[in-house]
Amino acid sequence: MKILQETQQLIKDNIRDYGMYIALFVIMLTFNMMTDGTFMSSRNISNLLDSAGYIAVLAVGMTLVIVIRHIDLSVGYVAGFLGAIAAILLMQQGLSIYLVIPIILALGIIIGLANGFLIAQLGIPAFVASLAGMLIFRGALLKVTEGTGTIIVQNEVFNALGNGFIPSLGMVNARHLLTIIIGVLGVLFFVYSELKTRHDKVKYNFDVISVPIFAVKLTLISLIIAYITWILAGYNGFSWTLMIVLFVTIVYHFISNKTVLGRQIYAVGSNPEAAHLSGINVKKITYLVMGSMSMLAALSGILYTARLQSATTTAGMLFELDAIAAAYVGGVSSAGGVGKVTGAIIGAIVMASLTNGMNLLGVGISYQYMIRGGVLAGAVIFDVLTRKRGK
Amino acid sequence: MAKTILEMDNITKTFPGVKALDNVNFKVEEGEIHFLVGENGAGKSTLMKVLSGVYPYGEYEGDIVYQGKVQQFHKINDSVDVGIAIIYQELALFPDLSVYENIYIGNEVKHNGIINWNQTIVKAKDMLKKVNLKVKPETLIKDLGVGKQQLIEIAKALSKEVKLLILDEPTAALNEDDSENLLELIKELKKQGITCIMISHKLKEVVAIADKATILRDGQTICTLEKAKGEIDEKTIIRHMVGREMNQIYPKRENHEIGDTILELKNWSAYDGQLGRHVVKNADLKLNRGEIIGISGLMGAGRTELALSMFGNPKNYKLKGDLVLNQQPVHFKHTSDAIKAGMAYVTEDRKGNGLFLLQNITKNVSASKLQGIAHHGIINNNEEIKIAEHYKNSLHIKASSIEQLVGKLSGGNQQKVSLGKWLFAGPNILILDEPTRGIDVGAKFEIYTVMNELVEKGLSIIMISSELGEVLGMSDRVYVMAEGEIKGELDSQSADQEKIMELATQ
């Protein structure tokens, strides 16, 4: 009885976070039933996560941009343009890939700092500044691909970033060994960090959830990680894209939760004036967040170019809107100061699942857009309603 | 005997927890200039908002009798329709629209829904003549000074055939000439039969042009003075304004040693580029170690601006003069420099620019000194929790836990969080801007006690306050500000309510 009450209270308090996971779960289950298990097959899940990758990294950066009450519309064509530059440097200039990637990321940072200059220094609304950037980089992409058209990338290492898988180190029962090892490590790390957090909270006499519920939570999430690992291990294992997305997520999650910088970002978003009066340099934070956004756009461009194994003249089109949608589905608030990096990833997976599932079902493209729009509106409505009740 | 145009009978208006107006009676006769006078928070503006329908019928008790009829204003337009116009201190003009568009906005000259602009301009010219303003009707509002904008507001009111004109501190933002001009115009309007209610802090003006002055104090009518009976002079008004009993108890400071000068302002001025005027003018001020100085003054006197100009200048005022800290002149580029130099500023507007309402107590307390709980930029959560717990206990913050969102705390507890946040930054100089505004008596006393503990430890406090009792009860010395200038300095022995009010209303 007590456990039931606690569960109810827990769901009530965290409805926004849980709602997103439940929605993802329902979407996946529904598609799985409708496709007779094809949706959750090893091959499809692997494909789905890879196709979400280049939007997911954008959504992570976009979440922080929206947290500090700005927006960046230029990320799509920045990704497209820098992807094309990467292809040119690799194929036409013959530079080493180990040089090309840092160059592209650095160019991304420079573009982001330029955005930051317009927004923080000159006080131009981010919407307009980045709209200008969007047009400029769309033009720049056309310009650099003008002579050649689509640039085919013939570099195995580069293309592996979008299509390749981590080495297996041998197969066990037709399962990918290294993937299983990483999965097991992931579960162990998760259990350890949860136990440590709980231990600390107990030390300070904070309220913690009761042991049975805690155990259920641990088991459930561990099982999910294990299950996804198991599925992927049955195909080609973890892809490089997935590893990169995981890496970006972990780094950004750490920065936003554990560092002074992260705290300052949320403080600026929560109340810029109070942040300024607390000695936080609001301009510097704006520069950093915009710089990080375009760096991730560069990464997105690399992932996308590698996935297609070519740089096209229309690469990057509408990425920005997909990223913004993923961030909002992931629970970011345009009022500022609220939104999680992990939420953005889930948001990106929700949107990719919808596309993937509807493709499997053969839903027409017209309906696909409408349904995705509906899900986005639904997520934001849910957000607004739960927030209102919270007050 | 002139006809009574307005009678407000037994008006009572309650906000959650506060009685802003308590059985106020207010009577205005036709064709007179009637001033409403009182301290900050006496209820002047609230009374005028009841009259103009901002607080609609049903939200207050009592009757408004206007032109012999009981009125029930449900919205602002209801009062406009019967000829009542109110002009607020913050002007409600559209800076990017022209003078004529502004005058006739909401009251367009139209025929079948189509605006006749030519006729609008002709009419606007008439209105401008009435207020003696020589500008082209096509001029944009943003190109006019505040004084002229004020006149446009009046012209706008006149265009609606106003009978009762209410002006809320019309001269607060004006210079001498513009003020003079405005007062002349009001006398002119009186001749044309327009009744005028004015709220003002400048007693000189009251003495100069008032026919009557009603004094409010703590939401109650104290008396109405009449010029005809020779009752209107500054001394009498001040006596009635401040005649409050000192019933609040202030904790006494024990062994209280005042040390060397720690902060000094020399000929300190701050110019606000956006407002186009000085918000602080030639201020000289001294703060000694272990001392509480009070900065008193009425709303808009420049007290908050003074604090901001010292505290890293976040509003980018153009500064002149010297800020001397521990005998060293300093120039702060950013608030973070001021914090590093040992200053802290607890803001007047907790919710607006003091706290992060959507974050919990822990994160608020650590916000102004994050590096104090971090190692190589990585936050030590356990350390942070310890500190938040420390301030929660030592300041008696009432919350379910330090994880509670600050937005959900009561005003008093929010103020304590704000205080805790700045104490954690470890300042030598603490600026408190209206530290007890909107909080209950118990919490006030606790904050006073904390202030005493701090100065006993050698901190210095600058307390900005509108509450005279608090200023007198807590300060070692008092500076009084008006119109951006420090009008005088009083020590705790010689200061009293009348003297402060005299300086503040200059």
XYZ file of C-alpha atoms in Angstrom, chain A:
391
model
C 0.000 0.000 0.000
C 2.762 2.387 0.992
C 4.766 1.457 -2.055
C 1.775 2.141 -4.242
C 1.397 5.613 -2.730
C 5.069 6.338 -3.144
C 4.936 5.248 -6.757
C 1.997 7.540 -7.364
C 3.791 10.450 -5.730
C 6.928 9.716 -7.715
C 5.048 9.655 -10.991
C 3.260 12.867 -10.049
C 6.519 14.645 -9.217
C 8.389 13.449 -12.284
C 5.574 13.201 -14.783
C 7.432 15.307 -17.314
C 10.547 13.093 -17.355
C 8.715 9.813 -17.100
C 6.178 10.882 -19.684
C 8.908 11.113 -22.301
C 10.253 7.643 -21.563
C 6.774 6.173 -21.441
C 5.960 7.822 -24.774
C 9.101 6.368 -26.329
C 8.260 2.964 -24.893
C 4.683 3.097 -26.207
C 5.833 4.256 -29.652
C 8.371 1.459 -29.903
C 5.974 -1.195 -28.640
C 3.224 -0.075 -30.994
C 5.485 -0.108 -34.043
C 6.884 -3.455 -32.981
C 3.427 -4.991 -32.850
C 2.314 -3.391 -36.068
C 5.408 -4.608 -37.916
C 5.351 -8.104 -36.386
C 8.677 -7.625 -34.634
C 10.604 -6.081 -37.508
C 10.843 -2.750 -35.691
C 12.737 -4.172 -32.722
C 14.963 -6.395 -34.825
C 18.710 -6.021 -34.387
C 19.195 -4.653 -37.830
C 16.437 -2.055 -37.607
C 17.349 -0.759 -34.163
C 20.939 -0.403 -35.296
C 19.806 1.472 -38.366
C 17.392 3.651 -36.381
C 20.009 4.760 -33.864
C 22.484 5.541 -36.628
C 19.947 7.597 -38.508
C 19.211 9.567 -35.332
C 22.877 10.320 -34.702
C 23.459 13.493 -36.668
C 20.250 15.053 -35.340
C 20.924 13.874 -31.786
C 24.234 15.744 -31.505
C 22.535 18.882 -32.834
C 19.694 18.466 -30.333
C 22.184 18.304 -27.465
C 23.705 21.642 -28.439
C 20.317 23.140 -29.262
C 19.031 22.257 -25.802
C 21.695 24.415 -24.198
C 21.071 27.210 -26.694
C 17.365 27.166 -25.843
C 18.174 26.919 -22.136
C 19.918 30.310 -22.376
C 16.832 31.635 -24.202
C 18.315 31.778 -27.679
C 17.894 29.726 -30.842
C 20.202 28.751 -33.682
C 18.645 28.287 -37.094
C 21.968 28.149 -38.921
C 23.036 24.695 -37.668
C 21.564 22.765 -40.605
C 23.486 24.479 -43.352
C 26.547 24.923 -41.152
C 26.518 21.117 -40.900
C 25.960 20.790 -44.653
C 28.648 23.309 -45.527
C 31.279 21.939 -43.157
C 30.459 18.399 -44.291
C 31.215 19.513 -47.853
C 34.434 21.223 -46.721
C 35.446 17.984 -45.021
C 34.822 16.093 -48.262
C 36.818 18.657 -50.240
C 39.750 18.586 -47.831
C 39.786 14.803 -47.902
C 39.254 14.181 -51.593
C 40.503 17.285 -53.394
C 43.238 18.482 -51.036
C 44.212 15.003 -49.945
C 44.573 15.935 -46.290
C 44.722 13.212 -43.669
C 41.460 12.478 -41.908
C 43.186 13.009 -38.567
C 43.826 16.581 -39.646
C 40.495 17.133 -41.352
C 38.318 16.366 -38.353
C 39.979 18.820 -35.939
C 39.995 21.472 -38.699
C 36.280 21.035 -39.316
C 35.445 21.138 -35.599
C 37.588 24.262 -35.202
C 35.813 25.924 -38.131
C 32.544 25.076 -36.395
C 33.704 26.779 -33.228
C 34.736 29.880 -35.182
C 31.335 30.094 -36.852
C 29.678 29.700 -33.465
C 31.783 32.456 -31.948
C 30.763 34.722 -34.815
C 27.140 33.956 -33.970
C 27.972 34.666 -30.351
C 29.454 38.007 -31.336
C 26.265 39.047 -33.114
C 24.056 37.901 -30.270
C 26.030 38.726 -27.127
C 28.095 41.678 -28.270
C 25.796 43.468 -30.680
C 22.545 42.345 -29.087
C 20.974 41.074 -32.304
C 18.113 38.645 -31.644
C 19.409 35.090 -32.044
C 16.539 34.241 -34.367
C 17.575 36.880 -36.888
C 21.335 36.441 -36.489
C 21.103 32.715 -37.085
C 18.584 33.141 -39.895
C 21.196 35.258 -41.643
C 23.734 32.502 -40.956
C 21.360 29.940 -42.401
C 21.109 31.843 -45.679
C 24.816 32.532 -45.825
C 25.821 28.912 -45.291
C 23.202 27.639 -47.664
C 24.833 29.835 -50.279
C 28.295 28.777 -49.194
C 27.341 25.098 -49.530
C 26.061 25.678 -53.061
C 29.199 27.638 -53.922
C 31.675 24.970 -52.822
C 29.738 22.164 -54.514
C 28.986 24.240 -57.608
C 31.798 22.919 -59.779
C 31.634 19.311 -58.769
C 28.094 18.642 -57.703
C 27.947 15.795 -55.218
C 31.396 14.977 -53.872
C 31.913 11.263 -53.341
C 34.049 10.467 -50.314
C 36.307 7.492 -50.720
C 37.933 7.309 -47.354
C 37.148 4.183 -45.372
C 38.007 5.607 -41.968
C 35.845 8.673 -42.586
C 32.910 6.720 -43.931
C 33.102 4.336 -40.990
C 32.061 7.212 -38.731
C 28.663 7.082 -40.365
C 28.387 3.448 -41.359
C 31.002 1.410 -39.546
C 30.897 -0.605 -36.376
C 33.342 -1.028 -33.562
C 35.583 -4.109 -33.863
C 34.126 -7.242 -32.341
C 37.203 -8.863 -30.754
C 35.572 -12.161 -31.618
C 32.052 -13.453 -31.617
C 30.395 -15.351 -28.786
C 27.304 -17.342 -29.788
C 27.029 -15.125 -32.860
C 27.033 -12.072 -30.581
C 29.416 -9.146 -30.848
C 31.860 -9.483 -27.924
C 33.141 -5.905 -27.471
C 29.598 -4.598 -27.632
C 28.585 -6.949 -24.855
C 31.579 -5.914 -22.775
C 30.717 -2.229 -23.194
C 27.099 -2.952 -22.345
C 28.052 -4.805 -19.186
C 30.414 -1.983 -18.189
C 27.613 0.492 -18.840
C 25.242 -1.405 -16.552
C 27.887 -1.690 -13.843
C 28.707 2.010 -14.062
C 25.037 2.932 -13.915
C 24.408 0.750 -10.854
C 27.517 2.076 -9.138
C 26.687 5.751 -9.695
C 23.082 5.261 -8.571
C 24.221 3.494 -5.412
C 26.745 6.231 -4.699
C 24.217 9.019 -5.156
C 21.809 7.211 -2.888
C 24.490 6.624 -0.314
C 25.394 10.328 -0.284
C 21.784 11.338 0.078
C 21.298 8.971 2.999
C 24.393 10.463 4.605
C 22.769 13.898 4.548
C 19.430 12.559 5.763
C 17.700 13.431 2.533
C 14.552 11.711 1.467
C 15.328 8.784 -0.776
C 12.958 6.479 -2.543
C 12.251 3.280 -0.654
C 14.394 0.202 -1.221
C 11.875 -1.826 -3.268
C 11.227 1.047 -5.664
C 14.913 1.806 -5.912
C 15.556 -1.854 -6.718
C 12.834 -1.849 -9.365
C 14.287 1.290 -10.922
C 17.804 -0.138 -10.993
C 16.670 -3.442 -12.465
C 14.426 -1.848 -15.047
C 17.014 0.553 -16.434
C 19.769 -2.079 -16.300
C 17.514 -4.429 -18.213
C 16.844 -1.801 -20.859
C 20.559 -1.136 -21.350
C 21.213 -4.876 -21.421
C 18.391 -5.502 -23.869
C 19.512 -2.806 -26.308
C 23.081 -4.085 -26.063
C 21.840 -7.627 -26.696
C 19.844 -6.566 -29.742
C 22.732 -4.616 -31.231
C 25.234 -7.356 -30.431
C 23.133 -9.672 -32.560
C 23.793 -7.540 -35.650
C 27.070 -5.692 -36.101
C 27.397 -4.383 -32.580
C 27.674 -0.739 -31.583
C 28.268 1.594 -34.488
C 30.832 4.376 -34.410
C 28.017 6.884 -34.736
C 26.388 5.501 -31.616
C 29.682 5.644 -29.741
C 30.188 9.265 -30.778
C 26.660 10.204 -29.734
C 27.145 8.429 -26.403
C 30.436 10.236 -25.886
C 28.895 13.647 -26.668
C 25.956 12.897 -24.384
C 28.149 11.847 -21.487
C 30.441 14.860 -21.843
C 27.566 17.344 -22.117
C 25.619 15.651 -19.347
C 28.660 15.908 -17.122
C 29.310 19.542 -18.008
C 25.728 20.593 -17.473
C 25.321 18.780 -14.166
C 28.679 18.696 -12.511
C 30.639 21.764 -13.492
C 30.686 25.440 -12.654
C 30.248 26.177 -16.339
C 27.092 24.079 -16.506
C 25.667 25.746 -13.436
C 26.365 29.147 -14.948
C 24.595 28.189 -18.185
C 21.440 27.223 -16.321
C 21.708 30.301 -14.109
C 21.876 32.572 -17.153
C 18.881 30.810 -18.661
C 16.935 30.895 -15.446
C 17.372 34.624 -14.803
C 19.967 36.538 -16.841
C 19.775 39.626 -14.674
C 20.210 37.730 -11.439
C 23.067 35.814 -13.060
C 24.799 39.053 -14.019
C 24.347 40.386 -10.493
C 25.772 37.116 -9.151
C 29.005 37.835 -10.979
C 28.364 35.487 -13.903
C 29.609 36.748 -17.242
C 26.477 36.391 -19.353
C 28.273 37.345 -22.568
C 30.958 34.752 -22.073
C 28.349 32.065 -21.469
C 26.527 33.106 -24.640
C 29.752 32.855 -26.640
C 30.510 29.426 -25.218
C 27.060 27.991 -25.812
C 26.869 29.313 -29.364
C 30.421 28.105 -30.010
C 29.580 24.645 -28.739
C 26.438 24.592 -30.861
C 28.294 25.186 -34.107
C 31.017 22.752 -33.120
C 28.328 20.124 -32.754
C 26.905 21.246 -36.095
C 30.331 20.529 -37.581
C 30.272 17.100 -35.961
C 26.778 16.560 -37.325
C 28.041 17.493 -40.767
C 30.844 14.952 -40.489
C 28.450 12.210 -39.371
C 25.982 12.982 -42.144
C 28.603 13.169 -44.894
C 30.141 9.926 -43.661
C 26.739 8.254 -43.563
C 25.986 9.202 -47.163
C 29.640 8.684 -48.120
C 29.306 11.911 -50.041
C 28.691 15.617 -49.674
C 25.554 16.733 -51.483
C 24.329 20.171 -52.493
C 21.286 19.940 -50.255
C 22.918 18.431 -47.156
C 21.723 19.946 -43.929
C 18.331 21.025 -45.141
C 15.878 21.271 -42.224
C 18.297 19.723 -39.744
C 17.806 22.758 -37.545
C 14.090 22.192 -37.316
C 14.511 18.512 -36.530
C 17.002 19.420 -33.823
C 14.702 22.063 -32.339
C 11.803 19.611 -32.422
C 13.904 16.947 -30.696
C 14.963 19.418 -28.017
C 11.349 20.415 -27.333
C 10.127 16.828 -27.294
C 12.997 16.282 -24.874
C 11.519 18.789 -22.462
C 13.426 22.018 -22.960
C 11.501 25.190 -22.137
C 11.700 28.336 -24.196
C 11.216 30.338 -21.011
C 14.793 29.381 -20.264
C 16.705 27.566 -17.583
C 14.961 24.217 -18.020
C 15.986 21.272 -20.186
C 18.228 18.259 -20.011
C 20.848 16.956 -22.401
C 19.575 13.414 -21.889
C 16.085 14.637 -22.730
C 17.337 15.920 -26.079
C 18.730 12.479 -26.926
C 15.451 10.803 -26.039
C 13.645 13.451 -28.083
C 15.844 12.713 -31.084
C 15.217 8.970 -30.706
C 11.447 9.541 -30.431
C 11.442 11.535 -33.655
C 13.706 9.022 -35.431
C 11.523 6.126 -34.224
C 8.461 7.783 -35.686
C 10.117 8.225 -39.068
C 11.587 4.757 -39.039
C 8.423 3.022 -37.866
C 6.209 4.833 -40.335
C 8.626 4.017 -43.138
C 8.423 0.343 -42.201
C 4.648 0.550 -42.262
C 4.721 2.320 -45.584
C 2.931 5.414 -44.291
C 2.868 8.134 -46.949
C 5.275 11.035 -46.501
C 2.384 13.497 -46.217
C 0.985 11.676 -43.183
C 4.456 11.280 -41.736
C 4.948 15.027 -41.492
C 1.510 15.537 -39.996
C 2.030 12.830 -37.395
C 5.455 14.137 -36.421
C 4.015 17.635 -36.132
C 1.245 16.274 -33.965
C 3.697 14.511 -31.673
C 5.739 17.696 -31.317
C 2.641 19.743 -30.476
C 1.499 17.018 -28.084
C 4.835 16.983 -26.276
C 4.833 20.740 -25.804
C 1.180 20.806 -24.699
C 1.943 18.050 -22.195
C 4.910 20.075 -21.020
C 2.906 23.247 -20.498
C 0.096 21.422 -18.713
C 2.357 19.515 -16.327
C 4.331 22.645 -15.558
C 1.156 24.574 -14.749
C 0.039 21.882 -12.361
C 3.448 21.910 -10.747
C 2.862 25.502 -9.685
